[in-house]
Amino acid sequence: MIKSIISLLILLCLQPVALAETIRVSVEDNLQQVLDTAADGDVITLAAGEYTGNFVIRRAVKLQGTPGARINAGGKGHALLLQNERIRIEGLDIHNWGRDLTAQNAGIYADKHASHLVIRNNRLKGDGFGIWIQGGQHIKVEGNEVIGNPQLRSADRGNGIQLSRVQHADVSNNTVSHTRDGLYIIASQQSVLKNNTMHDLRYGIHYMYSHSNRVQDNLAFRTRAGYALMSSRKLTVIGNETRDSEDYGFLMNFITYSEISHNRISNVWTKPEHKVNGRDGKGLFVYNSGYNTLSFNTIDTTEIGIHLTAGSENVKVFGNTFLNNPVQVKYVSNRKQEWSQNGTGNFWSNYLGWDLNNDGRGDTPFEPNDGIDKLVWQYPEAKVLLDSPAILMLRWVQKQFPILKPAGVTDSFPLMLPMTGSAEESATSAARTSSTSGQSAYVGGIQ
């Protein structure tokens, strides 16, 4: 038996081994033919020049460009269609693919066997989707720049980077602009979006029907919404920034069991020419979303700091900083909410209480949305009366007779100074808080 095994090993060692080749291609060569005849593991390097066509990659190869190498898709279809696993696309300039969104035209499109792909350091500019990856695992999309066409209506552009039914993706250090949405994630799990920059878009990052994902240290600016989180659960959203949005800093619609912490939201203001009744810039808009933790965020200079509505209850809100927001809180519900945890409330720039015992907490609770506030929401023209003696008297009466006061938000331990804490402390807090409610928070990700 041992002799048979030794003989088999010797026979295998004597078999010729196919070594990966490095294939250099110029514009005079037939690139599609090279791609078809290459072997798995080959490295195909494009010399400077323009390669016109719609190319299909059926082998597990690495396709890379040298400076000046450019793929021109001729205004139709996909520029690169990936039909195998373990394909690497690096250092290419790709432009002018199709704009048919129904056909999902993309600069780089992967729909079959889309696992263990690496899409790195490419520059894409076109009308349709930038990078579309569907149905794969262990994907890396790193260091790419995707630019859409600002001459098209936002609804007629594709998304910059789109992941559909993907698991264990690492999307990092990409820059996306002038597409519809920057990063669009649907039906995907256990993925990390980190250090991406998105600007001049509808939504910077858009989540749909996904769970157990991490969104960390991204930047969005000049959008309608920096981060649109919808119909998803167990999202860990930490250390992100959004500024200069028109409608929302963070839009949360049917989000559950998620941690939204250490994010910075600033300057969310609807442009005067777009103003209609009810359209105001909201730092945090929480719609039909419960069992979430909102902590250590900064909401600075927004028309409405945080707006909760449509059953958004059982939300833990503490350690946040609300600065320079004309309306700090708009809460539409018939149930009272306490916005503090274990003696830690939030910092409110319009809190006028004292801290006589010098413990860093205000001596009286803060109620940012009383009955007068709700009257003003219903009748915006009444804002001119806010400082009148009659309004001050109504507030005093309401305070003396709590039975007249409608349900709203109370912060029993308002902070006298903004609180800061590390993202690691926030993640630990989220896990501890979640464990007490019988839920497990996903705070991990691929390395």
Coordinates of C-alpha atoms in Angstrom, one line a residue:
M1 CA 0.0 0.0 0.0
I2 CA 2.8 2.4 1.0
K3 CA 4.7 1.5 -2.3
S4 CA 1.5 2.4 -4.3
I5 CA 1.2 5.8 -2.6
I6 CA 4.9 6.5 -3.2
S7 CA 4.6 5.5 -6.9
L8 CA 1.6 7.8 -7.3
L9 CA 3.4 10.8 -5.7
I10 CA 6.4 10.2 -8.0
L11 CA 4.1 10.1 -11.0
L12 CA 2.4 13.3 -10.0
C13 CA 5.7 15.0 -9.5
L14 CA 6.8 14.0 -13.0
Q15 CA 3.7 15.5 -14.7
P16 CA 4.4 18.8 -16.4
V17 CA 3.0 21.8 -14.5
A18 CA 1.4 24.7 -16.4
L19 CA 2.9 27.9 -15.2
A20 CA 1.0 31.2 -15.3
E21 CA 2.1 33.5 -18.0
T22 CA 2.4 37.3 -18.3
I23 CA 0.9 38.3 -21.6
R24 CA 1.6 41.8 -22.9
V25 CA -1.0 43.3 -25.2
S26 CA -0.9 46.3 -27.5
V27 CA -3.7 48.0 -29.4
E28 CA -2.7 46.1 -32.5
D29 CA -3.6 42.8 -30.9
N30 CA -7.0 41.3 -30.7
L31 CA -7.8 41.7 -27.0
Q32 CA -10.8 39.4 -27.0
Q33 CA -8.9 36.6 -28.6
V34 CA -6.1 37.0 -26.0
L35 CA -8.7 36.8 -23.2
D36 CA -10.3 33.7 -24.8
T37 CA -7.0 31.8 -25.2
A38 CA -5.5 32.7 -21.8
A39 CA -5.2 30.1 -19.1
D40 CA -6.4 30.5 -15.5
G41 CA -3.9 32.5 -13.5
D42 CA -2.4 34.4 -16.5
V43 CA -1.7 38.1 -16.1
I44 CA -2.7 40.2 -19.1
T45 CA -1.1 43.6 -19.2
L46 CA -2.4 46.3 -21.6
A47 CA 0.0 48.7 -23.1
A48 CA -0.9 52.4 -23.5
G49 CA -3.6 53.0 -26.1
E50 CA -7.4 52.7 -26.6
Y51 CA -9.0 49.3 -26.8
T52 CA -12.5 49.6 -28.3
G53 CA -15.1 46.9 -27.7
N54 CA -17.2 45.0 -25.2
F55 CA -14.9 42.4 -23.7
V56 CA -15.9 39.1 -22.0
I57 CA -13.6 37.5 -19.5
R58 CA -14.2 33.8 -19.1
R59 CA -10.9 32.8 -17.5
A60 CA -9.6 33.4 -13.9
V61 CA -7.1 35.9 -15.1
K62 CA -5.7 39.3 -14.0
L63 CA -6.3 42.1 -16.4
Q64 CA -4.3 45.2 -15.7
G65 CA -3.4 48.4 -17.4
T66 CA -0.3 50.5 -17.7
P67 CA -0.6 54.3 -17.7
G68 CA -2.5 55.4 -20.8
A69 CA -4.3 52.1 -21.3
R70 CA -8.0 52.8 -21.9
I71 CA -11.1 50.6 -22.7
N72 CA -13.8 52.3 -24.8
A73 CA -17.1 50.4 -24.8
G74 CA -18.4 52.3 -27.8
G75 CA -21.5 53.7 -25.9
K76 CA -23.2 50.3 -25.6
G77 CA -23.4 47.2 -23.4
H78 CA -20.9 46.4 -20.7
A79 CA -17.3 47.4 -21.0
L80 CA -16.1 44.3 -19.2
L81 CA -18.3 41.3 -18.5
L82 CA -16.8 38.9 -15.9
Q83 CA -17.9 35.2 -16.2
N84 CA -15.6 33.4 -13.9
E85 CA -14.3 33.4 -10.3
R86 CA -11.0 34.8 -9.1
I87 CA -10.8 37.5 -11.8
R88 CA -8.7 40.6 -11.0
I89 CA -9.2 44.0 -12.7
E90 CA -6.6 46.5 -11.8
G91 CA -5.3 49.9 -13.0
L92 CA -7.7 50.3 -16.0
D93 CA -9.3 53.4 -17.4
I94 CA -12.8 52.4 -18.6
H95 CA -15.3 54.7 -20.2
N96 CA -18.3 55.1 -22.5
W97 CA -20.3 52.0 -21.8
G98 CA -24.1 51.8 -22.4
R99 CA -26.8 53.8 -20.6
D100 CA -29.6 51.1 -20.8
L101 CA -30.5 50.7 -17.1
T102 CA -33.0 48.0 -17.8
A103 CA -30.2 45.9 -19.4
Q104 CA -28.0 46.9 -16.4
N105 CA -25.2 48.3 -18.6
A106 CA -22.1 48.7 -16.5
G107 CA -18.4 49.5 -16.8
I108 CA -17.6 46.2 -15.0
Y109 CA -20.4 43.7 -14.7
A110 CA -20.3 40.3 -12.9
D111 CA -23.4 38.1 -12.8
K112 CA -22.1 34.5 -12.7
H113 CA -19.6 32.8 -10.4
A114 CA -18.8 36.3 -9.0
S115 CA -16.7 35.1 -6.1
H116 CA -13.2 36.0 -5.0
L117 CA -13.1 39.0 -7.4
V118 CA -10.7 41.9 -7.0
I119 CA -11.6 45.2 -8.6
R120 CA -8.9 47.7 -7.7
N121 CA -7.5 51.1 -8.6
N122 CA -9.6 51.5 -11.8
R123 CA -11.1 54.8 -13.1
L124 CA -14.6 54.5 -14.7
K125 CA -16.6 57.2 -16.4
G126 CA -19.9 56.6 -18.1
D127 CA -23.7 56.9 -18.1
G128 CA -24.9 53.6 -16.7
F129 CA -23.8 51.6 -13.7
G130 CA -20.1 51.8 -12.7
I131 CA -19.4 48.5 -11.1
W132 CA -22.2 45.9 -10.7
I133 CA -21.5 42.6 -8.9
Q134 CA -24.2 40.1 -8.3
G135 CA -24.4 36.8 -6.5
G136 CA -20.9 36.3 -5.2
Q137 CA -18.8 36.0 -2.1
H138 CA -15.5 37.4 -0.9
I139 CA -15.3 40.4 -3.1
K140 CA -12.8 43.3 -2.9
V141 CA -13.6 46.6 -4.5
E142 CA -10.9 49.0 -3.5
G143 CA -9.4 52.3 -4.6
N144 CA -11.6 52.9 -7.7
E145 CA -13.0 56.2 -9.0
V146 CA -16.4 56.1 -10.6
I147 CA -17.8 59.2 -12.3
G148 CA -21.3 59.5 -13.8
N149 CA -22.7 61.9 -16.3
P150 CA -24.1 65.1 -14.6
Q151 CA -25.8 66.0 -17.9
L152 CA -28.3 63.2 -17.3
R153 CA -31.2 63.4 -14.8
S154 CA -30.3 61.7 -11.5
A155 CA -33.0 59.0 -12.2
D156 CA -31.5 58.2 -15.6
R157 CA -28.0 57.4 -14.2
G158 CA -26.8 54.1 -12.8
N159 CA -25.4 53.7 -9.4
G160 CA -21.7 54.0 -8.9
I161 CA -21.0 50.6 -7.2
Q162 CA -23.8 48.1 -6.8
L163 CA -23.7 44.9 -4.8
S164 CA -26.7 42.5 -5.1
R165 CA -26.9 39.2 -3.2
V166 CA -23.3 39.4 -2.2
Q167 CA -21.6 38.2 1.0
H168 CA -18.3 39.1 2.6
A169 CA -17.5 42.1 0.4
D170 CA -14.9 44.7 1.3
V171 CA -15.6 48.0 -0.4
S172 CA -13.1 50.6 0.6
N173 CA -11.2 53.7 -0.4
N174 CA -13.4 54.3 -3.5
T175 CA -14.6 57.7 -4.8
V176 CA -18.0 58.0 -6.5
S177 CA -19.6 61.2 -7.9
H178 CA -22.4 62.2 -10.3
T179 CA -24.0 58.8 -10.5
R180 CA -27.5 58.2 -9.0
D181 CA -26.4 56.6 -5.7
G182 CA -22.8 56.2 -4.7
L183 CA -22.8 52.7 -3.1
Y184 CA -26.0 50.7 -3.5
I185 CA -26.3 47.5 -1.4
I186 CA -29.2 45.1 -1.8
A187 CA -29.9 41.7 -0.2
S188 CA -26.3 41.4 0.9
Q189 CA -24.7 40.3 4.2
Q190 CA -21.5 40.3 6.3
S191 CA -19.9 43.1 4.2
V192 CA -17.8 46.2 5.1
L193 CA -18.0 49.6 3.5
K194 CA -15.1 51.7 4.7
N195 CA -13.3 54.9 3.9
N196 CA -15.3 55.7 0.7
T197 CA -16.0 59.2 -0.5
M198 CA -19.3 60.0 -2.3
H199 CA -20.5 63.4 -3.5
D200 CA -23.0 65.1 -5.9
L201 CA -25.4 62.2 -5.8
R202 CA -29.0 61.3 -4.7
Y203 CA -27.8 59.0 -1.8
G204 CA -24.2 58.5 -0.8
I205 CA -24.8 55.0 0.6
H206 CA -28.1 53.2 0.0
Y207 CA -29.0 50.0 1.8
M208 CA -32.0 47.8 1.0
Y209 CA -33.0 44.4 2.4
S210 CA -29.6 43.6 3.9
H211 CA -28.4 42.6 7.3
S212 CA -25.2 42.2 9.4
N213 CA -23.1 44.8 7.5
R214 CA -20.7 47.4 8.8
V215 CA -20.5 51.0 7.4
Q216 CA -17.5 52.8 8.8
D217 CA -15.5 56.1 8.3
N218 CA -17.2 57.1 5.0
L219 CA -17.7 60.6 3.8
A220 CA -20.7 61.9 1.8
F221 CA -21.4 65.5 0.8
R222 CA -23.6 67.4 -1.6
T223 CA -26.3 64.7 -1.7
R224 CA -30.0 64.6 -1.0
A225 CA -29.3 62.1 1.7
G226 CA -25.9 61.1 2.9
Y227 CA -26.9 57.7 4.1
A228 CA -30.3 56.0 3.2
L229 CA -30.7 52.9 5.3
M230 CA -33.9 51.0 4.4
S231 CA -35.6 47.7 5.2
S232 CA -32.4 46.3 6.8
R233 CA -31.3 45.1 10.2
K234 CA -28.2 44.6 12.3
L235 CA -26.3 47.4 10.6
T236 CA -23.3 48.8 12.4
V237 CA -22.8 52.4 11.2
I238 CA -19.9 54.1 12.9
G239 CA -17.6 57.1 12.3
N240 CA -19.2 58.3 9.1
E241 CA -19.6 61.9 8.1
T242 CA -22.2 63.6 5.9
R243 CA -22.4 67.3 5.2
D244 CA -24.2 69.7 2.8
S245 CA -27.1 67.4 2.2
E246 CA -30.4 68.9 1.1
D247 CA -33.0 66.6 2.7
Y248 CA -31.4 64.1 5.1
G249 CA -28.1 63.4 6.8
F250 CA -29.3 59.9 7.8
L251 CA -32.6 58.5 6.5
M252 CA -33.7 55.3 8.4
N253 CA -36.7 53.6 7.1
F254 CA -37.7 50.2 8.7
I255 CA -34.3 49.7 10.3
T256 CA -34.1 47.4 13.3
Y257 CA -31.5 46.2 15.8
S258 CA -28.9 48.5 14.4
E259 CA -26.1 50.7 15.9
I260 CA -25.7 54.3 14.6
S261 CA -22.9 55.8 16.5
H262 CA -20.0 58.3 16.4
N263 CA -21.3 59.8 13.1
R264 CA -21.1 63.5 12.2
I265 CA -24.0 65.3 10.4
S266 CA -23.7 68.9 9.4
N267 CA -25.5 71.5 7.3
V268 CA -28.6 69.7 6.2
W269 CA -30.8 72.4 4.7
T270 CA -33.3 72.4 1.9
K271 CA -32.6 75.0 -0.8
P272 CA -35.0 77.9 -1.0
E273 CA -36.0 77.1 -4.5
H274 CA -37.0 73.6 -3.5
K275 CA -38.9 74.6 -0.4
V276 CA -42.5 73.2 0.0
N277 CA -44.5 72.7 3.1
G278 CA -43.1 69.7 5.1
R279 CA -39.8 69.6 3.2
D280 CA -37.1 70.5 5.7
G281 CA -33.5 69.4 6.1
K282 CA -33.4 66.6 8.7
G283 CA -30.2 65.5 10.4
L284 CA -31.7 62.1 11.5
F285 CA -35.0 61.0 10.0
V286 CA -36.2 57.8 11.7
Y287 CA -39.3 56.3 10.1
N288 CA -41.0 53.1 11.3
S289 CA -37.7 52.0 12.8
G290 CA -37.4 50.5 16.3
Y291 CA -35.0 48.7 18.6
N292 CA -32.0 50.8 17.4
T293 CA -29.3 52.6 19.3
L294 CA -28.4 56.2 18.3
S295 CA -25.4 57.3 20.4
F296 CA -22.4 59.7 20.3
N297 CA -23.5 61.3 17.0
T298 CA -23.1 65.0 16.3
I299 CA -26.0 66.8 14.5
D300 CA -24.9 70.3 13.7
T301 CA -26.8 73.0 11.8
T302 CA -29.8 71.2 10.4
E303 CA -33.3 72.5 10.0
I304 CA -34.6 69.6 12.2
G305 CA -32.0 67.8 14.3
I306 CA -33.9 64.5 14.6
H307 CA -37.4 63.6 13.4
L308 CA -39.0 60.3 14.6
T309 CA -42.4 59.2 13.3
A310 CA -44.5 56.2 12.2
G311 CA -43.9 54.0 15.2
S312 CA -40.2 54.6 15.7
E313 CA -40.1 53.6 19.3
N314 CA -37.9 51.5 21.7
V315 CA -35.0 53.5 20.4
K316 CA -32.0 54.2 22.7
V317 CA -30.8 57.8 22.3
F318 CA -27.9 59.0 24.4
G319 CA -24.5 60.7 24.2
N320 CA -25.5 62.7 21.1
T321 CA -24.7 66.3 20.5
F322 CA -27.4 68.5 19.0
L323 CA -26.0 71.9 17.9
N324 CA -27.5 74.9 16.3
N325 CA -30.6 73.2 15.0
P326 CA -33.6 75.6 14.9
V327 CA -35.8 72.5 15.8
Q328 CA -33.9 70.0 17.8
V329 CA -36.5 67.3 17.9
K330 CA -39.7 66.5 16.0
Y331 CA -41.4 63.5 17.6
V332 CA -44.7 62.4 16.3
S333 CA -46.2 59.7 18.5
N334 CA -48.5 59.2 21.5
R335 CA -46.0 57.4 23.6
K336 CA -43.4 59.0 25.9
Q337 CA -39.7 58.3 25.3
E338 CA -36.8 58.7 27.6
W339 CA -33.6 59.7 25.8
S340 CA -30.9 58.8 28.3
Q341 CA -29.1 55.6 29.3
N342 CA -27.7 54.9 32.8
G343 CA -27.6 58.5 33.7
T344 CA -26.2 59.7 30.4
G345 CA -28.4 62.0 28.3
N346 CA -27.5 64.2 25.3
F347 CA -26.0 67.6 24.8
W348 CA -28.5 70.2 23.6
S349 CA -27.2 73.6 22.6
N350 CA -30.5 75.3 23.6
Y351 CA -30.7 73.8 27.1
L352 CA -30.8 76.6 29.7
G353 CA -30.6 74.6 32.9
W354 CA -28.0 74.6 35.6
D355 CA -25.6 72.1 37.0
L356 CA -25.4 73.1 40.7
N357 CA -23.8 69.8 41.9
N358 CA -21.2 69.9 39.1
D359 CA -21.7 66.4 37.9
G360 CA -21.8 67.3 34.2
R361 CA -25.6 66.7 34.0
G362 CA -28.3 69.4 34.0
D363 CA -30.3 69.6 37.2
T364 CA -33.7 69.6 35.4
P365 CA -34.8 67.4 32.5
F366 CA -34.9 68.7 29.0
E367 CA -38.1 68.3 27.0
P368 CA -37.3 69.4 23.4
N369 CA -40.8 69.0 22.0
D370 CA -43.7 70.2 24.1
G371 CA -47.2 71.1 23.0
I372 CA -46.1 74.5 21.7
D373 CA -43.6 72.8 19.4
K374 CA -46.3 70.5 18.0
L375 CA -48.6 73.5 17.5
V376 CA -45.9 75.2 15.4
W377 CA -45.3 72.1 13.3
Q378 CA -49.0 72.0 12.5
Y379 CA -49.2 75.8 11.8
P380 CA -45.7 76.9 10.7
E381 CA -46.8 80.5 10.4
A382 CA -47.1 80.6 14.2
K383 CA -43.3 80.7 14.5
V384 CA -43.4 84.5 14.7
L385 CA -45.2 84.2 18.0
L386 CA -42.6 81.9 19.7
D387 CA -41.2 84.6 21.9
S388 CA -44.4 86.4 22.7
P389 CA -45.8 86.7 26.2
A390 CA -48.7 84.5 25.3
I391 CA -46.5 81.6 24.2
L392 CA -44.3 81.9 27.3
M393 CA -47.4 81.8 29.5
L394 CA -48.7 78.7 27.7
R395 CA -45.3 77.0 28.3
W396 CA -45.5 77.9 32.0
V397 CA -49.0 76.6 32.3
Q398 CA -48.1 73.4 30.6
K399 CA -45.2 72.9 33.0
Q400 CA -47.3 73.5 36.0
F401 CA -50.1 71.1 34.9
P402 CA -48.4 68.0 33.3
I403 CA -51.8 66.5 32.5
L404 CA -52.1 69.1 29.8
K405 CA -48.7 68.1 28.3
P406 CA -48.8 65.7 25.3
A407 CA -46.5 62.7 25.1
G408 CA -43.1 63.5 23.9
V409 CA -39.3 63.1 24.4
T410 CA -37.7 63.7 27.8
D411 CA -34.0 63.7 28.5
S412 CA -33.7 63.4 32.2
F413 CA -29.9 63.8 32.3
P414 CA -29.0 66.4 29.7
L415 CA -25.3 66.9 29.3
M416 CA -23.7 70.3 30.0
L417 CA -20.9 69.6 27.5
P418 CA -20.7 67.4 24.4
M419 CA -19.7 63.9 25.1
T420 CA -17.0 62.1 23.0
G421 CA -16.0 58.5 23.0
S422 CA -14.2 56.1 20.8
A423 CA -15.8 53.9 18.2
E424 CA -14.5 50.9 20.1
E425 CA -16.4 52.1 23.2
S426 CA -19.5 52.5 21.1
A427 CA -19.2 49.0 19.7
T428 CA -18.8 47.6 23.2
S429 CA -21.8 49.5 24.4
A430 CA -23.9 48.4 21.5
A431 CA -23.0 44.7 22.1
R432 CA -23.8 45.1 25.8
T433 CA -27.0 46.9 25.2
S434 CA -28.1 44.4 22.5
S435 CA -27.3 41.4 24.7
T436 CA -29.7 42.7 27.3
S437 CA -32.5 42.7 24.8
G438 CA -31.8 39.2 23.5
Q439 CA -30.4 40.4 20.2
S440 CA -26.8 40.1 19.0
A441 CA -25.3 43.1 17.3
Y442 CA -22.9 42.5 14.3
V443 CA -19.9 44.6 14.8
G444 CA -17.4 42.5 12.9
G445 CA -16.4 42.3 9.3
I446 CA -13.9 40.7 7.0
Q447 CA -10.2 41.5 7.6

